[in-house]
mmCIF file of C-alpha atoms in Angstrom:
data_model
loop_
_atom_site.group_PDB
_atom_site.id
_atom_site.type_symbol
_atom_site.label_atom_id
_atom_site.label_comp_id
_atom_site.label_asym_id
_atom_site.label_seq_id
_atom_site.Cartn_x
_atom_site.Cartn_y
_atom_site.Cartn_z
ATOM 1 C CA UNK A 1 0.000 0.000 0.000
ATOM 2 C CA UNK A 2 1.069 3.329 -0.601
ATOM 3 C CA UNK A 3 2.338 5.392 2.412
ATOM 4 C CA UNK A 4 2.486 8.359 3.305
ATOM 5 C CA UNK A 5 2.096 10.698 6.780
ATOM 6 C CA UNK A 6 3.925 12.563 9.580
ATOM 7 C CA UNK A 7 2.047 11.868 13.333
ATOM 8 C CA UNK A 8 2.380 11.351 16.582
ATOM 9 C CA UNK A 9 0.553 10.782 19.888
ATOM 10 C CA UNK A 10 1.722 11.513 23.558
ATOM 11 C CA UNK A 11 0.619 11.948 27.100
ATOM 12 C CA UNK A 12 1.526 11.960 30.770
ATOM 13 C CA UNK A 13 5.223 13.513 31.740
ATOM 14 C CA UNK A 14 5.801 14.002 27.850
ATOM 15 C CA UNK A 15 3.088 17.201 27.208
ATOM 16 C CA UNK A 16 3.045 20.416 28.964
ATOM 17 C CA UNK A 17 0.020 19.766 30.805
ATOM 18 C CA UNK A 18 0.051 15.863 31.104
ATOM 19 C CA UNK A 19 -3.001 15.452 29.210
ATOM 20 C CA UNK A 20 -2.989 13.747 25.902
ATOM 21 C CA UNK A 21 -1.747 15.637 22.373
ATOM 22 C CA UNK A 22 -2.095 14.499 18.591
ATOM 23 C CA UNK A 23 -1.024 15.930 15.317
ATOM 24 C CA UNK A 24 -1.139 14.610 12.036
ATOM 25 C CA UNK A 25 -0.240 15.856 8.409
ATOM 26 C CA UNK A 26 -1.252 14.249 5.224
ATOM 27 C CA UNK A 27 1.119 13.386 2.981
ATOM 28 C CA UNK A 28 -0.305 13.038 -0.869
ATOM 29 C CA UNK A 29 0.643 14.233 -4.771
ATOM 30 C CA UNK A 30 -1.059 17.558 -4.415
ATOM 31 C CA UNK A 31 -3.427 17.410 -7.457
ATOM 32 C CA UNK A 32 -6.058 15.454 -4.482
ATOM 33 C CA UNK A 33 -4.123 17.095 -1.575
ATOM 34 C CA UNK A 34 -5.415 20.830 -2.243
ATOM 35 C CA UNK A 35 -9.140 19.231 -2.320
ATOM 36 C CA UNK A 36 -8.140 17.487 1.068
ATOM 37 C CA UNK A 37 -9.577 20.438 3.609
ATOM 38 C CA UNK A 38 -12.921 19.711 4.408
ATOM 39 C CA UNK A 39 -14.190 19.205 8.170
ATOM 40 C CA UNK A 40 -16.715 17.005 8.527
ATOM 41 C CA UNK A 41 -19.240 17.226 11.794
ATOM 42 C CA UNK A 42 -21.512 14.416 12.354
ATOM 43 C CA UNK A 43 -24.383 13.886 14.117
ATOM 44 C CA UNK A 44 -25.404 10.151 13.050
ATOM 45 C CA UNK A 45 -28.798 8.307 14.515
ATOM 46 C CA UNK A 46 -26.455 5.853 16.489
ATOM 47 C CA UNK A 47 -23.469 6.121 18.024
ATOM 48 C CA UNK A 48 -21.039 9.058 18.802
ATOM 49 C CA UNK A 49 -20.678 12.452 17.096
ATOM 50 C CA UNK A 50 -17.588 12.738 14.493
ATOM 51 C CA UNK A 51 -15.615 15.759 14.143
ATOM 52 C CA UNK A 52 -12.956 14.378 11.017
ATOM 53 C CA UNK A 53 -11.191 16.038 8.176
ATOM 54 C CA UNK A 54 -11.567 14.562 4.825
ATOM 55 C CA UNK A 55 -12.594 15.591 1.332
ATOM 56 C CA UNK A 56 -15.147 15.023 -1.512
ATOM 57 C CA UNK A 57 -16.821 11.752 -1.286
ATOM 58 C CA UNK A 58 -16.078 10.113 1.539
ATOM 59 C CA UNK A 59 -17.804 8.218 4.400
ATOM 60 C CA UNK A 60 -14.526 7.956 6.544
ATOM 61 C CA UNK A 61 -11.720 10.809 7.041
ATOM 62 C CA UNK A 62 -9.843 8.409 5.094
ATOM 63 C CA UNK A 63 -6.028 10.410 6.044
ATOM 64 C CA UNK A 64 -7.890 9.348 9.197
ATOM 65 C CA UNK A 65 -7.718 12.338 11.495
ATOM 66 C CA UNK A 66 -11.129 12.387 14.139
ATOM 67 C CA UNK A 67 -12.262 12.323 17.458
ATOM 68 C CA UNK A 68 -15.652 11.184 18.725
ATOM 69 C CA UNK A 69 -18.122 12.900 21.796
ATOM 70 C CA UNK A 70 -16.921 9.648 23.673
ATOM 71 C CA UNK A 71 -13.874 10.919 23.708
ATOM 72 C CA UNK A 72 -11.595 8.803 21.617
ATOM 73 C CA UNK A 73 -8.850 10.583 19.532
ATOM 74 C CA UNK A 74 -7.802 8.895 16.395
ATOM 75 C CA UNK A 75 -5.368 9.197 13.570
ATOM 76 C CA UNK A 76 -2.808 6.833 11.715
ATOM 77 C CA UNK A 77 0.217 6.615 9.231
ATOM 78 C CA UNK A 78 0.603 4.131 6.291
ATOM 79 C CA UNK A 79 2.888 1.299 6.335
ATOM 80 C CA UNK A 80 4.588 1.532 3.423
ATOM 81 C CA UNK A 81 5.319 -0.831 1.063
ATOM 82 C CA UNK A 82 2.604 -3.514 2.583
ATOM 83 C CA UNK A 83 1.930 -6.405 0.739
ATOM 84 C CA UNK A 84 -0.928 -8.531 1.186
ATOM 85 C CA UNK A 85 -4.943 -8.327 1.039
ATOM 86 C CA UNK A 86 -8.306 -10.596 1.364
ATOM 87 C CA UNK A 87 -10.777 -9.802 -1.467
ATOM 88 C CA UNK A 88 -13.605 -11.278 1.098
ATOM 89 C CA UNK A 89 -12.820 -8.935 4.099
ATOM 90 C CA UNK A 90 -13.838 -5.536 4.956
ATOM 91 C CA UNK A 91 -12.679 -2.583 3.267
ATOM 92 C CA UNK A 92 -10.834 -0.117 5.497
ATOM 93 C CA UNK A 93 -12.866 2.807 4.968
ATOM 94 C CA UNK A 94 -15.792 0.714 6.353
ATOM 95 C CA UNK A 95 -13.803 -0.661 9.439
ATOM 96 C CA UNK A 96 -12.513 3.291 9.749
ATOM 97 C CA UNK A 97 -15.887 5.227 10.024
ATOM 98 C CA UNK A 98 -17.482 2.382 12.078
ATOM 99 C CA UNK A 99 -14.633 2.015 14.619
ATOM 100 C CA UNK A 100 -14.828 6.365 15.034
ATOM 101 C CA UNK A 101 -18.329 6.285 15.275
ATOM 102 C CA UNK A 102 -19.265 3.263 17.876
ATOM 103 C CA UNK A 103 -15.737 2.930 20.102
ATOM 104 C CA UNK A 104 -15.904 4.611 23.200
ATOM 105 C CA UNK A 105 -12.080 2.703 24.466
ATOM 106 C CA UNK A 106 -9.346 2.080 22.641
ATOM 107 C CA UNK A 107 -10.067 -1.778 23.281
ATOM 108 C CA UNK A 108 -13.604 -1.002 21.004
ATOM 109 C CA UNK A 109 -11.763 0.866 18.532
ATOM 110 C CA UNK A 110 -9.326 -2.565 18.285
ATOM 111 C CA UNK A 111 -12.115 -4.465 18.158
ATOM 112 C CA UNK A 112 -14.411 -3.106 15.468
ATOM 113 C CA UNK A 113 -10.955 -2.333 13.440
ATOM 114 C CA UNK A 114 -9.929 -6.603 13.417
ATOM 115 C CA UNK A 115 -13.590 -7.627 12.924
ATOM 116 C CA UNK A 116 -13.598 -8.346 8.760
ATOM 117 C CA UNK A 117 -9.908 -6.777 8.437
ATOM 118 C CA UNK A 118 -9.002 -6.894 4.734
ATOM 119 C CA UNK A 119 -5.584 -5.955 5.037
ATOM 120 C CA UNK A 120 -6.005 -3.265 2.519
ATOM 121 C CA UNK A 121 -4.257 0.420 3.125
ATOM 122 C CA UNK A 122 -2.731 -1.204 6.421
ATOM 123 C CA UNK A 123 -1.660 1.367 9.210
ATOM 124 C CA UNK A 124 -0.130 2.004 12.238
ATOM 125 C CA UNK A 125 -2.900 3.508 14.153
ATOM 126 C CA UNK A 126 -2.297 6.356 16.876
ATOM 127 C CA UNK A 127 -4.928 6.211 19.378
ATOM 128 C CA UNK A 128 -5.754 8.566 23.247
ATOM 129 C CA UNK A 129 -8.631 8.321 24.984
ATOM 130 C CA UNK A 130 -9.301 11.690 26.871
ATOM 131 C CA UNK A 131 -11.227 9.931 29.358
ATOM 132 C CA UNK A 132 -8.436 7.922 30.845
ATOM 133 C CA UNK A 133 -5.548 9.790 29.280
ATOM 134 C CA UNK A 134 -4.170 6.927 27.547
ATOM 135 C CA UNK A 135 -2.825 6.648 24.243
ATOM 136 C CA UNK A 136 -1.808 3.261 22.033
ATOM 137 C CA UNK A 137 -0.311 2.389 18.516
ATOM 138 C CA UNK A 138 -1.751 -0.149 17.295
ATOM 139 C CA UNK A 139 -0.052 -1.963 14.217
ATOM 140 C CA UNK A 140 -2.741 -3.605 12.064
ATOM 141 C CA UNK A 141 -1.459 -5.979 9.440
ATOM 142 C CA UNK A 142 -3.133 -8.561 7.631
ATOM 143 C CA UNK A 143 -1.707 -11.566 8.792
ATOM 144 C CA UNK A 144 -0.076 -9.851 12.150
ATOM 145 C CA UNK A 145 -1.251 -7.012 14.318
ATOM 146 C CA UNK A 146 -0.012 -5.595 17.706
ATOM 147 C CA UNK A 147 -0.607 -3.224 20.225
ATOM 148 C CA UNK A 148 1.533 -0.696 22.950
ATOM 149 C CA UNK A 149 -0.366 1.042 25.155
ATOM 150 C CA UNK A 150 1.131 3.665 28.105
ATOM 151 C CA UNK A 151 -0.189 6.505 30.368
ATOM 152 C CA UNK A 152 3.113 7.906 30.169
ATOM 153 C CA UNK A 153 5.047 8.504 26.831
ATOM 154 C CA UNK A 154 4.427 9.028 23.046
ATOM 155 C CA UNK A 155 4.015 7.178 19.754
ATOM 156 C CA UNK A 156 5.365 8.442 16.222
ATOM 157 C CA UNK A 157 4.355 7.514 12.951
ATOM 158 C CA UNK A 158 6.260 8.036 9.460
ATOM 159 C CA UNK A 159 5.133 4.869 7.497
ATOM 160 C CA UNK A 160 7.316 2.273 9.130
ATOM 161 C CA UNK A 161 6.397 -0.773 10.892
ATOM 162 C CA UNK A 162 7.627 -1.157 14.338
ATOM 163 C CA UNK A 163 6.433 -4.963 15.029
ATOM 164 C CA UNK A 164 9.737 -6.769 12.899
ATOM 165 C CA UNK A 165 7.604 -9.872 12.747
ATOM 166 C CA UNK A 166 5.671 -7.854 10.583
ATOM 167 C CA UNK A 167 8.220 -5.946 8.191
ATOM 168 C CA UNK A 168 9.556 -9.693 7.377
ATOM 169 C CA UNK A 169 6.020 -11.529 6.500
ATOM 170 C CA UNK A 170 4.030 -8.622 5.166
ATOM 171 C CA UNK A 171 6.247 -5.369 4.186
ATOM 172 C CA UNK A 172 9.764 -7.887 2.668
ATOM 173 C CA UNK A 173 10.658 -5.015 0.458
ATOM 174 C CA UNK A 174 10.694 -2.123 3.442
ATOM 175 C CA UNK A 175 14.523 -1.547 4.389
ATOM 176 C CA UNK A 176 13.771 -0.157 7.827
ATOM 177 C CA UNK A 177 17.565 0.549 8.072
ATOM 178 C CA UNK A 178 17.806 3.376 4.738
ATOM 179 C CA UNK A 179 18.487 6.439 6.482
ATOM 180 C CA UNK A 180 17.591 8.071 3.073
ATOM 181 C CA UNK A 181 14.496 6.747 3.132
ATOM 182 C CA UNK A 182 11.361 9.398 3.943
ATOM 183 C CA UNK A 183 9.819 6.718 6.576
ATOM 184 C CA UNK A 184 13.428 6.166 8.332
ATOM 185 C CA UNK A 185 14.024 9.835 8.234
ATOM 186 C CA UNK A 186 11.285 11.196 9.488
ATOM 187 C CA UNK A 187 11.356 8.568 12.007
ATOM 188 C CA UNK A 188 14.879 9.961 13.557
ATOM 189 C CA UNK A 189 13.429 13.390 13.526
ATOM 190 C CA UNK A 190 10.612 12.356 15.310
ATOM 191 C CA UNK A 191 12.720 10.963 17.812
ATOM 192 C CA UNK A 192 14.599 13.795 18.046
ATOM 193 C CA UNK A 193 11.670 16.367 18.559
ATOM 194 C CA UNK A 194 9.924 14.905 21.244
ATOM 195 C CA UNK A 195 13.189 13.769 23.231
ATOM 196 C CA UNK A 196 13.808 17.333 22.938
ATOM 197 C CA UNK A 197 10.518 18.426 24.529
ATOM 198 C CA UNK A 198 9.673 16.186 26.652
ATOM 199 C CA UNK A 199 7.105 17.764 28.694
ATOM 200 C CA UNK A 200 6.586 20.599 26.529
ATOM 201 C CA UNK A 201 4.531 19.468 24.312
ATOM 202 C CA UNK A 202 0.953 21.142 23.882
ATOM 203 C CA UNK A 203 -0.532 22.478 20.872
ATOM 204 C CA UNK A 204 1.191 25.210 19.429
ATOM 205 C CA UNK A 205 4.465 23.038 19.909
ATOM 206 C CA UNK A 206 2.769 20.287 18.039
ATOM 207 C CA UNK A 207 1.991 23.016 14.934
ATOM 208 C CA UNK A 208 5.683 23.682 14.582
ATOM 209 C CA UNK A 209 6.900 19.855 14.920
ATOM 210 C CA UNK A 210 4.391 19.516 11.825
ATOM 211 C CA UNK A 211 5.857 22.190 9.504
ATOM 212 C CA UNK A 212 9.442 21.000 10.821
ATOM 213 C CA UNK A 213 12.424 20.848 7.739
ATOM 214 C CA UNK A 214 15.009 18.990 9.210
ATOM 215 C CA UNK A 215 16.595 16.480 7.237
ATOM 216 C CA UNK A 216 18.235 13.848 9.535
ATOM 217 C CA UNK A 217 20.152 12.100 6.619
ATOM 218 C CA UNK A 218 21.616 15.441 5.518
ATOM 219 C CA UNK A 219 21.901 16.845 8.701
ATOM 220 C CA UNK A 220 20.442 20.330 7.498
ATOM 221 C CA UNK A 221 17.011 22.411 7.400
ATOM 222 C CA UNK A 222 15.801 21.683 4.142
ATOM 223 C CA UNK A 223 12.618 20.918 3.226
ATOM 224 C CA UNK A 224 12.040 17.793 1.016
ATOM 225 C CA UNK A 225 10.940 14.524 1.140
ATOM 226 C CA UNK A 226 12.814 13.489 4.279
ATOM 227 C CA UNK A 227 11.483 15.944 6.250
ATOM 228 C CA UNK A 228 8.111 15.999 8.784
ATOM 229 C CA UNK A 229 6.697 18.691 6.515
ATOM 230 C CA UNK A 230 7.143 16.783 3.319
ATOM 231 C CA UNK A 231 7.872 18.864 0.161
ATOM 232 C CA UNK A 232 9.101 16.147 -2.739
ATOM 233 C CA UNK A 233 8.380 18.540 -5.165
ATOM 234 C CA UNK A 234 11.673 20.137 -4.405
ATOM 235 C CA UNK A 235 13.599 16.997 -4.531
ATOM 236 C CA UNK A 236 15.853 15.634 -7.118
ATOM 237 C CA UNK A 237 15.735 12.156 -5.568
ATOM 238 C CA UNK A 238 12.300 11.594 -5.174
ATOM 239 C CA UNK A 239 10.620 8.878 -2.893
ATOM 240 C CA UNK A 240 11.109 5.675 -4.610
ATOM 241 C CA UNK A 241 9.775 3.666 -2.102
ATOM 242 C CA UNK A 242 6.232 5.084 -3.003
ATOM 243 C CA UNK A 243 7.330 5.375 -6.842
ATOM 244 C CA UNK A 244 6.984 9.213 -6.634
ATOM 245 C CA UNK A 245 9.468 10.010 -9.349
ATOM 246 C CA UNK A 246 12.326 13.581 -8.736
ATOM 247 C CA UNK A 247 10.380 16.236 -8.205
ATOM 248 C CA UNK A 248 6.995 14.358 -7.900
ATOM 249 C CA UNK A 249 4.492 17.063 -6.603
ATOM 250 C CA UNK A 250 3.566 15.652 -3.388
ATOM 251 C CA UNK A 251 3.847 15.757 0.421
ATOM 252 C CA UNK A 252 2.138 17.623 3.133
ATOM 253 C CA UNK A 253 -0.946 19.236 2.411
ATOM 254 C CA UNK A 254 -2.202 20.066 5.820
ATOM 255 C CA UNK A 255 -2.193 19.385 9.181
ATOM 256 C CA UNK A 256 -4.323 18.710 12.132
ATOM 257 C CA UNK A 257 -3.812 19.284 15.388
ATOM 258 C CA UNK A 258 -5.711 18.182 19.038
ATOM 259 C CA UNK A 259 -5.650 17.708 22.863
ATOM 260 C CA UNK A 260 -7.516 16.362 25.815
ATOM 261 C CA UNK A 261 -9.149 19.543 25.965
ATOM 262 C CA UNK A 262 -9.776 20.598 22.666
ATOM 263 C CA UNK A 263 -11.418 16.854 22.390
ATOM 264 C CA UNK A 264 -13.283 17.012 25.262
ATOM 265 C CA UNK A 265 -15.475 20.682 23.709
ATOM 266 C CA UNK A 266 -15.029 18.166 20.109
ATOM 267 C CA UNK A 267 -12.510 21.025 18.519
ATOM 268 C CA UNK A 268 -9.356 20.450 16.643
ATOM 269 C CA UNK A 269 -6.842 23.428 14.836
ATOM 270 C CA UNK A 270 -6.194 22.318 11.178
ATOM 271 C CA UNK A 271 -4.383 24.422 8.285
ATOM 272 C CA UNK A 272 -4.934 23.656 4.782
ATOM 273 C CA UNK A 273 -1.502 23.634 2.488
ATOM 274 C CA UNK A 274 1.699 23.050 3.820
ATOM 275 C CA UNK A 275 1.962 22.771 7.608
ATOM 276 C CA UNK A 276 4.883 25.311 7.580
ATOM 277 C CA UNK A 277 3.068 27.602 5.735
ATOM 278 C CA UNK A 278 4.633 27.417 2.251
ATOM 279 C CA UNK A 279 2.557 28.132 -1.004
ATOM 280 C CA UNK A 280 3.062 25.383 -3.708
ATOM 281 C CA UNK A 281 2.301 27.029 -7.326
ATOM 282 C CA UNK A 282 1.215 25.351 -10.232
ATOM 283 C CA UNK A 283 2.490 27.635 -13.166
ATOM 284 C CA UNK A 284 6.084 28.107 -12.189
ATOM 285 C CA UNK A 285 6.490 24.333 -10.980
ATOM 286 C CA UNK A 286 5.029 22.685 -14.252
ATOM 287 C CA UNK A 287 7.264 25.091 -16.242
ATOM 288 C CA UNK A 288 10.415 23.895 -14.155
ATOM 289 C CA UNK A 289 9.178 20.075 -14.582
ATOM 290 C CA UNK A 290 7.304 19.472 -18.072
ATOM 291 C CA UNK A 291 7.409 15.888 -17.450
ATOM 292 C CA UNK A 292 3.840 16.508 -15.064
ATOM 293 C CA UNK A 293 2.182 18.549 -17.345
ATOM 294 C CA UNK A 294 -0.339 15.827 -17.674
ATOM 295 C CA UNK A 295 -1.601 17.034 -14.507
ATOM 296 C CA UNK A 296 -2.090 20.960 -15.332
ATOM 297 C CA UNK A 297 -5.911 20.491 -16.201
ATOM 298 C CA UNK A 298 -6.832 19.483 -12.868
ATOM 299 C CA UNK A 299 -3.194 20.793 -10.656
ATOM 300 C CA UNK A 300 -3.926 23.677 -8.953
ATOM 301 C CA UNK A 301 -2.147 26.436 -6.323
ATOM 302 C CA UNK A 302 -1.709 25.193 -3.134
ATOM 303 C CA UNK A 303 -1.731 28.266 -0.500
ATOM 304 C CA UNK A 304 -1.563 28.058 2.924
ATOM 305 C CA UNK A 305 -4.161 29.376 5.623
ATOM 306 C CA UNK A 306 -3.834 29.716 8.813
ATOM 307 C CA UNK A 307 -4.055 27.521 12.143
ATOM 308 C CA UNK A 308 -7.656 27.495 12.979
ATOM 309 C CA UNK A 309 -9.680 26.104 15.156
ATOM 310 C CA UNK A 310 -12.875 23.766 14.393
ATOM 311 C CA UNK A 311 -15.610 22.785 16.845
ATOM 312 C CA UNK A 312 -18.785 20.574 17.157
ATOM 313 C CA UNK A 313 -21.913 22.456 15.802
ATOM 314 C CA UNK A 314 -19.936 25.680 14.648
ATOM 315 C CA UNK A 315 -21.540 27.758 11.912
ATOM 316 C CA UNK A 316 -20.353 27.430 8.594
ATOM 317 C CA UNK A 317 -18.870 30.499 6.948
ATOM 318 C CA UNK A 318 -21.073 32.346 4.033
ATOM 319 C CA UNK A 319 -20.637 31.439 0.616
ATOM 320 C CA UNK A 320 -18.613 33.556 -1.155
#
């Protein structure tokens, strides 16, 4: 399956005010990525109320960013270069929307998420629950799946696998020792960032870490394709291990951010475009890069707006 995000999860000792923090960016070729910034509220007959990003079309977030009026606190990253899939399972979009609108535990969300699993666009889910402040990754394979759980720490996700049992019977191809690769990468640099802040972490931290350039293979600021705010449209090498080719106009497209709090009044800050705040254009980068001029019918400018926050039953701006 392809792969491709920036998250993390922590809680306890690790955030400024020991309650639970999440951030996510999305990671995808920007043709679909500048469509990607809807919010979704949701009031359905059963279950919980959904507050998700998304975009046109879908049922589930589907870069799976939500929380629920239960409390739960979702989001994920891809494991890339997953192999393996049952034709007579349940898609995960299905799995996705049902888990974020029925769990009220992480244990439900685990649940509903194994019952018919297809294997199809397998993650490594990033789960808190406000209501007990604690937080889980749960790796969901086809054939293997795991779970860590703590009160005290974080989780990170780049689109690696962390279970090896996995890598070696479902993800063969996935070198998790390429420090050029974008999952390995972005991995150190998540290390790196919350080491550094341990028990600094709260939202407007979390912002930052997502529009963070550091490139841990070459050791400078500079945004590309290694980086937590992706930008492989400014790389030469590309990210083969998701076939995006040099200069491949993808990576982050926006971000989300939450907490305990923020969950707890069903609220969220999200920017659309490029967590750091960068503007892709369309003219000037299909005149560099001819070779994706099969996308300039439907490739469009990709400007960035500000943090902002979302919440539960909030009035939708006026048409313009």
């Amino acid at each position: 399956s392809p792969g491709n995000c920036s998250a993390f999860v922590a809680t306890g000792s690790w955030t400024k005010s020991r309650q639970i923090v999440m951030a996510h960016n999305n990671w995808t070729g920007y043709l679909a990525g500048e469509r990607w910034r809807i919010i979704f509220d949701i009031v359905p007959k059963d279950g919980y109320r959904m507050l998700m990003d998304g975009f046109p079309g879908v049922i589930a977030s589907d870069d799976d960013f939500g929380i629920n009026s239960s409390g739960l606190m979702v989001t994920e990253t891809t494991i890339t270069q997953f192999e393996g899939w049952d034709p007579g399972g349940k898609a995960e979009f299905v799995r996705a929307r049902k888990a974020l609108q029925y769990a009220s535990s992480i244990d439900d969300y685990v649940r509903i998420m194994l019952d018919g699993n297809n294997g199809g666009y397998a993650n490594d889910w990033l789960l808190g629950d406000r209501k007990t402040g604690e937080i889980a990754q749960f790796e969901l394979g086809l054939k293997t799946h795991r779970l860590w759980r703590t009160r005290d720490g974080a989780f990170a996700g780049s689109n690696w696998a962390r279970d090896p049992q996995l890598i070696k019977l479902e993800a063969p191809d996935f070198n998790p020792r390429d420090p050029q690769s974008s999952p390995n990468a972005r991995r150190a640099r998540w290390d790196e960032l919350l080491q550094a802040n341990r028990g600094k972490i709260d939202v407007a931290l979390a912002q930052q870490m997502l529009g963070d350039h550091q490139d841990t293979f070459l050791h400078k600021d500079q945004p590309g394709e290694r980086t937590l705010c992706g930008h492989t449209d400014l790389s030469s090498h590309g990210s083969p291990e998701w076939l995006w080719n040099p200069y491949y106009p993808g990576g982050a497209v926006q971000g989300k951010v939450t907490d305990s709090s923020m969950a707890g009044a069903m609220a969220f800050t999200a920017r659309a475009g490029h967590p750091c705040g960068g503007d892709f254009l369309a003219a000037p980068f299909l005149a560099a890069h001819p070779e994706y001029s099969w996308q300039a019918p439907f490739l469009r400018d990709m400007k960035a707006g500000p943090w902002t926050e979302f919440r539960s039953a909030q009035a939708a701006p006026p048409a313009r």
